[in-house]
Amino acid sequence: MHSITPDFVPEPIGWGSYKGLPDTHFYLCEFRSLGEELPEPPVFCQKLAELHKNGVSPNGKFGFHVVTYNGNLPQENGFTDTWEEFFANGLKHMLRLNFEAGGPSQQLEDLMPSMFEKVIPRLLRPLETGGNSITPSLVHGDLWCGNAAVDVTDDSPLVFDPCCFWAHNECKKLRTSSHTHAAITDRVADELGNWRPERNRFSRSYFTAYHSHFPKASPEEDYDDRNALYAMQVERFNLQAATLFPDVLSFRKSVVDEMLRLTAKYPGGYEDFVK
């Protein structure tokens, strides 16, 4: 991230593992004086868009070359050729961890077939079929309000503590100027999924500012439901919060409620879309 947007990410200094504790690791970066307020939407979203536009996957696949962690939760980052497959793999992985942490849920188990066979194909497959093509792009991966701040010395926006992976983008050629803005938008709608919960303090003004750089992608009518799907898993928020804090029952309930809504809305899946 720092190599792509050096003025948006504190500079890394050193990292590694302790010789006497090989399972214990360290990371050092430059010191920055941080304020408690969130960055202002215009400049923050401009920098975020710059990261998304320029951080292209080196092998053309979705995923990441190492296991990353959200808290103590290992992420499923195995490389895939399609965004739909990557998302489905990650959701299955996080559901397994959630059942281990919070115990079984018959309601979630009953919803899973419709989610994987109907909802996910319906919302994600159109991005990679019918002449559409998306290119994996680097995302922060855990962009909640606790991982963004302002440097009080110059009021510049900063992001830190990432959980990176190469994710969804829709731009086949970033230099194709006549199509860039319309095509690239939803590449990182998954990044914005973390902004959806009200507790995360990112107001609608952040969505508006981001989309001033990248308009909503086609099919635009699916955008809000894609964002809800991403909030559930890829941006590592609702389901992962339910796994990190299994005693807070409202987190799992929010996942169930969203699954109920989406499965009710898309019972015919991708097949209905292509009719």
CSV table of C-alpha atoms in Angstrom, one decimal:
chain,number,residue,atom,x,y,z
A,1,MET,CA,0.0,0.0,0.0
A,2,HIS,CA,2.8,2.4,0.9
A,3,SER,CA,4.5,1.8,-2.4
A,4,ILE,CA,1.3,2.8,-4.3
A,5,THR,CA,0.2,5.7,-2.1
A,6,PRO,CA,3.1,6.7,0.1
A,7,ASP,CA,1.4,9.9,1.4
A,8,PHE,CA,-1.7,7.8,2.5
A,9,VAL,CA,0.0,5.1,4.5
A,10,PRO,CA,2.7,5.4,7.3
A,11,GLU,CA,6.1,4.2,6.0
A,12,PRO,CA,7.1,0.7,7.0
A,13,ILE,CA,10.5,0.4,8.7
A,14,GLY,CA,10.9,-3.2,9.7
A,15,TRP,CA,9.1,-6.5,10.3
A,16,GLY,CA,9.8,-10.1,11.1
A,17,SER,CA,9.7,-12.8,13.7
A,18,TYR,CA,11.4,-13.1,17.0
A,19,LYS,CA,14.3,-15.6,17.0
A,20,GLY,CA,13.3,-17.1,20.3
A,21,LEU,CA,9.5,-17.0,19.6
A,22,PRO,CA,9.1,-17.9,15.9
A,23,ASP,CA,5.3,-17.7,16.2
A,24,THR,CA,5.5,-14.1,17.5
A,25,HIS,CA,6.0,-11.3,15.0
A,26,PHE,CA,6.7,-7.6,14.9
A,27,TYR,CA,6.0,-4.6,12.7
A,28,LEU,CA,7.5,-1.1,12.9
A,29,CYS,CA,6.5,2.0,11.0
A,30,GLU,CA,7.2,5.7,11.2
A,31,PHE,CA,5.5,7.6,14.0
A,32,ARG,CA,2.6,9.9,13.0
A,33,SER,CA,0.6,12.1,15.3
A,34,LEU,CA,-3.0,11.1,14.8
A,35,GLY,CA,-6.1,13.0,15.7
A,36,GLU,CA,-9.3,11.4,16.8
A,37,GLU,CA,-11.5,12.7,14.0
A,38,LEU,CA,-12.1,10.9,10.7
A,39,PRO,CA,-10.5,12.4,7.6
A,40,GLU,CA,-12.7,14.8,5.5
A,41,PRO,CA,-14.5,12.8,2.7
A,42,PRO,CA,-13.1,14.6,-0.4
A,43,VAL,CA,-9.4,14.2,0.1
A,44,PHE,CA,-9.7,10.8,1.9
A,45,CYS,CA,-11.8,9.3,-0.9
A,46,GLN,CA,-9.5,10.8,-3.5
A,47,LYS,CA,-6.5,8.9,-1.9
A,48,LEU,CA,-8.5,5.8,-1.5
A,49,ALA,CA,-9.5,5.9,-5.2
A,50,GLU,CA,-5.9,6.3,-6.1
A,51,LEU,CA,-4.9,3.2,-4.2
A,52,HIS,CA,-7.7,1.2,-5.8
A,53,LYS,CA,-6.9,2.5,-9.3
A,54,ASN,CA,-3.1,1.8,-9.2
A,55,GLY,CA,-2.9,-1.3,-7.1
A,56,VAL,CA,-3.3,-4.0,-9.7
A,57,SER,CA,-2.8,-7.7,-8.9
A,58,PRO,CA,0.6,-9.0,-10.2
A,59,ASN,CA,-0.8,-12.3,-11.4
A,60,GLY,CA,-4.2,-11.2,-12.5
A,61,LYS,CA,-6.0,-13.3,-9.8
A,62,PHE,CA,-8.1,-12.5,-6.8
A,63,GLY,CA,-6.6,-13.2,-3.4
A,64,PHE,CA,-3.3,-12.6,-1.7
A,65,HIS,CA,0.1,-14.4,-1.4
A,66,VAL,CA,0.1,-14.8,2.4
A,67,VAL,CA,-2.5,-15.4,5.0
A,68,THR,CA,-3.7,-12.2,6.6
A,69,TYR,CA,-5.6,-11.7,9.9
A,70,ASN,CA,-8.5,-9.6,11.1
A,71,GLY,CA,-7.9,-9.6,14.8
A,72,ASN,CA,-7.0,-13.3,15.4
A,73,LEU,CA,-9.0,-14.6,12.5
A,74,PRO,CA,-7.1,-16.0,9.6
A,75,GLN,CA,-8.5,-14.9,6.2
A,76,GLU,CA,-9.1,-17.2,3.2
A,77,ASN,CA,-6.9,-15.5,0.6
A,78,GLY,CA,-6.3,-18.4,-1.8
A,79,PHE,CA,-6.0,-17.2,-5.4
A,80,THR,CA,-8.9,-17.6,-7.7
A,81,ASP,CA,-9.7,-16.7,-11.3
A,82,THR,CA,-13.1,-15.2,-10.6
A,83,TRP,CA,-14.4,-12.8,-8.0
A,84,GLU,CA,-17.5,-14.9,-7.4
A,85,GLU,CA,-15.3,-17.9,-6.4
A,86,PHE,CA,-13.1,-15.8,-4.2
A,87,PHE,CA,-16.1,-14.3,-2.4
A,88,ALA,CA,-17.8,-17.6,-1.9
A,89,ASN,CA,-14.6,-19.3,-0.5
A,90,GLY,CA,-14.2,-16.4,2.0
A,91,LEU,CA,-17.8,-16.6,3.1
A,92,LYS,CA,-17.7,-20.3,3.6
A,93,HIS,CA,-14.4,-20.0,5.6
A,94,MET,CA,-15.8,-17.3,7.9
A,95,LEU,CA,-19.0,-19.2,8.5
A,96,ARG,CA,-17.0,-22.2,9.6
A,97,LEU,CA,-15.0,-20.0,12.0
A,98,ASN,CA,-18.2,-18.4,13.3
A,99,PHE,CA,-19.7,-21.8,14.1
A,100,GLU,CA,-16.6,-22.8,15.9
A,101,ALA,CA,-16.6,-19.6,18.0
A,102,GLY,CA,-20.3,-19.1,18.5
A,103,GLY,CA,-21.8,-22.6,18.2
A,104,PRO,CA,-24.1,-23.9,15.5
A,105,SER,CA,-27.0,-21.9,14.0
A,106,GLN,CA,-29.7,-23.9,12.3
A,107,GLN,CA,-31.0,-20.6,10.8
A,108,LEU,CA,-27.7,-19.8,9.2
A,109,GLU,CA,-27.2,-23.4,8.0
A,110,ASP,CA,-30.7,-23.3,6.4
A,111,LEU,CA,-29.8,-20.1,4.6
A,112,MET,CA,-26.5,-21.2,3.2
A,113,PRO,CA,-27.7,-23.2,0.2
A,114,SER,CA,-29.7,-20.3,-1.1
A,115,MET,CA,-26.9,-17.8,-0.5
A,116,PHE,CA,-24.3,-19.8,-2.3
A,117,GLU,CA,-26.5,-21.2,-5.1
A,118,LYS,CA,-28.7,-18.2,-5.8
A,119,VAL,CA,-27.7,-14.9,-4.1
A,120,ILE,CA,-24.0,-14.8,-4.7
A,121,PRO,CA,-24.2,-15.9,-8.4
A,122,ARG,CA,-27.0,-13.4,-9.0
A,123,LEU,CA,-25.2,-10.4,-7.6
A,124,LEU,CA,-21.6,-11.2,-8.6
A,125,ARG,CA,-21.7,-13.3,-11.8
A,126,PRO,CA,-23.1,-10.4,-13.9
A,127,LEU,CA,-19.9,-8.5,-13.2
A,128,GLU,CA,-17.9,-11.2,-15.1
A,129,THR,CA,-20.3,-12.3,-17.8
A,130,GLY,CA,-22.2,-10.8,-20.7
A,131,GLY,CA,-19.2,-9.0,-21.9
A,132,ASN,CA,-18.2,-7.6,-18.5
A,133,SER,CA,-14.7,-8.2,-17.1
A,134,ILE,CA,-13.1,-7.2,-13.8
A,135,THR,CA,-9.5,-6.9,-12.8
A,136,PRO,CA,-8.3,-7.7,-9.3
A,137,SER,CA,-7.1,-4.6,-7.4
A,138,LEU,CA,-5.5,-4.0,-4.1
A,139,VAL,CA,-7.8,-3.0,-1.2
A,140,HIS,CA,-7.1,-2.1,2.4
A,141,GLY,CA,-9.4,-4.9,3.5
A,142,ASP,CA,-10.3,-3.7,7.0
A,143,LEU,CA,-11.2,-0.1,6.4
A,144,TRP,CA,-13.4,0.7,9.4
A,145,CYS,CA,-13.3,4.0,11.3
A,146,GLY,CA,-10.6,2.7,13.7
A,147,ASN,CA,-8.1,2.2,10.9
A,148,ALA,CA,-8.3,5.7,9.4
A,149,ALA,CA,-7.2,9.0,10.9
A,150,VAL,CA,-5.8,12.5,10.3
A,151,ASP,CA,-2.2,13.5,10.8
A,152,VAL,CA,-2.5,16.5,13.1
A,153,THR,CA,0.7,18.1,11.7
A,154,ASP,CA,-0.7,18.7,8.2
A,155,ASP,CA,-4.3,17.4,8.3
A,156,SER,CA,-3.5,14.7,5.8
A,157,PRO,CA,-5.6,11.5,5.8
A,158,LEU,CA,-4.0,8.2,6.7
A,159,VAL,CA,-5.0,4.5,6.7
A,160,PHE,CA,-3.2,1.7,8.6
A,161,ASP,CA,-3.6,-1.8,10.0
A,162,PRO,CA,-4.7,-3.3,6.7
A,163,CYS,CA,-5.9,-6.8,5.9
A,164,CYS,CA,-5.0,-6.6,2.2
A,165,PHE,CA,-6.0,-8.7,-0.7
A,166,TRP,CA,-6.6,-8.2,-4.5
A,167,ALA,CA,-10.2,-7.7,-4.9
A,168,HIS,CA,-12.9,-6.8,-7.3
A,169,ASN,CA,-12.4,-4.2,-10.1
A,170,GLU,CA,-14.2,-3.8,-13.4
A,171,CYS,CA,-11.6,-2.1,-15.5
A,172,LYS,CA,-9.9,-4.2,-18.2
A,173,LYS,CA,-7.5,-1.4,-19.2
A,174,LEU,CA,-7.0,1.4,-16.7
A,175,ARG,CA,-5.7,3.7,-19.5
A,176,THR,CA,-8.9,3.4,-21.6
A,177,SER,CA,-10.0,6.9,-20.7
A,178,SER,CA,-13.5,6.9,-22.3
A,179,HIS,CA,-14.5,3.9,-20.2
A,180,THR,CA,-12.3,4.1,-17.1
A,181,HIS,CA,-14.7,5.9,-14.7
A,182,ALA,CA,-17.7,3.9,-15.7
A,183,ALA,CA,-16.0,0.5,-15.7
A,184,ILE,CA,-13.7,0.7,-12.7
A,185,THR,CA,-16.2,1.7,-10.0
A,186,ASP,CA,-17.3,-1.5,-8.5
A,187,ARG,CA,-13.9,-2.9,-8.4
A,188,VAL,CA,-13.7,-1.9,-4.8
A,189,ALA,CA,-17.3,-1.7,-3.8
A,190,ASP,CA,-16.3,-4.4,-1.4
A,191,GLU,CA,-13.9,-1.9,0.3
A,192,LEU,CA,-17.0,0.3,0.9
A,193,GLY,CA,-18.9,-2.5,2.5
A,194,ASN,CA,-17.2,-1.7,5.7
A,195,TRP,CA,-18.7,1.7,5.7
A,196,ARG,CA,-22.3,0.4,5.6
A,197,PRO,CA,-22.9,-0.3,9.3
A,198,GLU,CA,-23.9,3.0,11.1
A,199,ARG,CA,-21.6,2.1,14.0
A,200,ASN,CA,-18.6,2.6,11.7
A,201,ARG,CA,-19.1,6.4,11.4
A,202,PHE,CA,-18.6,6.7,7.7
A,203,SER,CA,-21.7,8.7,6.6
A,204,ARG,CA,-23.2,8.8,3.2
A,205,SER,CA,-21.0,11.7,2.3
A,206,TYR,CA,-18.1,9.3,2.0
A,207,PHE,CA,-19.9,7.1,-0.5
A,208,THR,CA,-20.8,10.3,-2.4
A,209,ALA,CA,-17.2,11.5,-2.4
A,210,TYR,CA,-15.9,8.2,-3.5
A,211,HIS,CA,-18.3,7.9,-6.4
A,212,SER,CA,-17.4,11.3,-7.6
A,213,HIS,CA,-14.2,9.6,-8.7
A,214,PHE,CA,-15.8,6.3,-9.8
A,215,PRO,CA,-19.5,6.2,-10.7
A,216,LYS,CA,-21.5,3.1,-9.7
A,217,ALA,CA,-20.9,0.1,-11.9
A,218,SER,CA,-23.4,-1.7,-14.1
A,219,PRO,CA,-25.8,-3.2,-13.3
A,220,GLU,CA,-26.3,-0.1,-11.1
A,221,GLU,CA,-29.6,-1.4,-9.8
A,222,ASP,CA,-27.7,-4.2,-8.0
A,223,TYR,CA,-25.2,-1.8,-6.3
A,224,ASP,CA,-26.9,-1.5,-2.9
A,225,ASP,CA,-27.4,-5.2,-2.6
A,226,ARG,CA,-23.8,-5.9,-3.6
A,227,ASN,CA,-22.7,-3.5,-1.0
A,228,ALA,CA,-24.8,-5.3,1.6
A,229,LEU,CA,-23.2,-8.6,0.5
A,230,TYR,CA,-19.7,-7.2,0.9
A,231,ALA,CA,-20.6,-5.7,4.3
A,232,MET,CA,-21.5,-9.2,5.4
A,233,GLN,CA,-18.2,-10.8,4.6
A,234,VAL,CA,-15.5,-9.5,2.2
A,235,GLU,CA,-15.0,-6.3,4.1
A,236,ARG,CA,-14.6,-8.5,7.1
A,237,PHE,CA,-17.2,-6.7,9.2
A,238,ASN,CA,-20.6,-8.2,10.3
A,239,LEU,CA,-19.8,-11.9,10.1
A,240,GLN,CA,-16.3,-11.4,11.3
A,241,ALA,CA,-17.5,-9.2,14.2
A,242,ALA,CA,-19.9,-12.0,15.1
A,243,THR,CA,-17.0,-14.4,15.1
A,244,LEU,CA,-14.6,-12.2,17.1
A,245,PHE,CA,-17.3,-11.4,19.7
A,246,PRO,CA,-19.7,-14.4,19.7
A,247,ASP,CA,-21.3,-13.2,23.0
A,248,VAL,CA,-22.7,-10.1,21.2
A,249,LEU,CA,-25.7,-11.8,19.7
A,250,SER,CA,-26.7,-8.7,17.6
A,251,PHE,CA,-23.7,-9.3,15.3
A,252,ARG,CA,-24.9,-12.7,14.2
A,253,LYS,CA,-28.5,-11.5,14.1
A,254,SER,CA,-27.5,-8.8,11.6
A,255,VAL,CA,-26.0,-11.4,9.3
A,256,VAL,CA,-29.1,-13.6,9.5
A,257,ASP,CA,-31.4,-10.6,8.8
A,258,GLU,CA,-29.4,-9.6,5.7
A,259,MET,CA,-29.3,-13.2,4.4
A,260,LEU,CA,-33.1,-13.5,4.9
A,261,ARG,CA,-33.6,-10.3,3.0
A,262,LEU,CA,-31.3,-11.2,0.1
A,263,THR,CA,-32.6,-14.8,-0.3
A,264,ALA,CA,-36.1,-13.5,-0.3
A,265,LYS,CA,-35.3,-11.0,-3.0
A,266,TYR,CA,-33.3,-13.3,-5.3
A,267,PRO,CA,-35.0,-16.7,-5.1
A,268,GLY,CA,-34.4,-17.4,-8.8
A,269,GLY,CA,-30.7,-16.5,-8.7
A,270,TYR,CA,-28.6,-15.9,-11.8
A,271,GLU,CA,-30.9,-17.9,-14.0
A,272,ASP,CA,-33.7,-15.3,-13.5
A,273,PHE,CA,-31.2,-12.5,-14.3
A,274,VAL,CA,-30.3,-14.0,-17.8
A,275,LYS,CA,-33.9,-14.8,-18.8
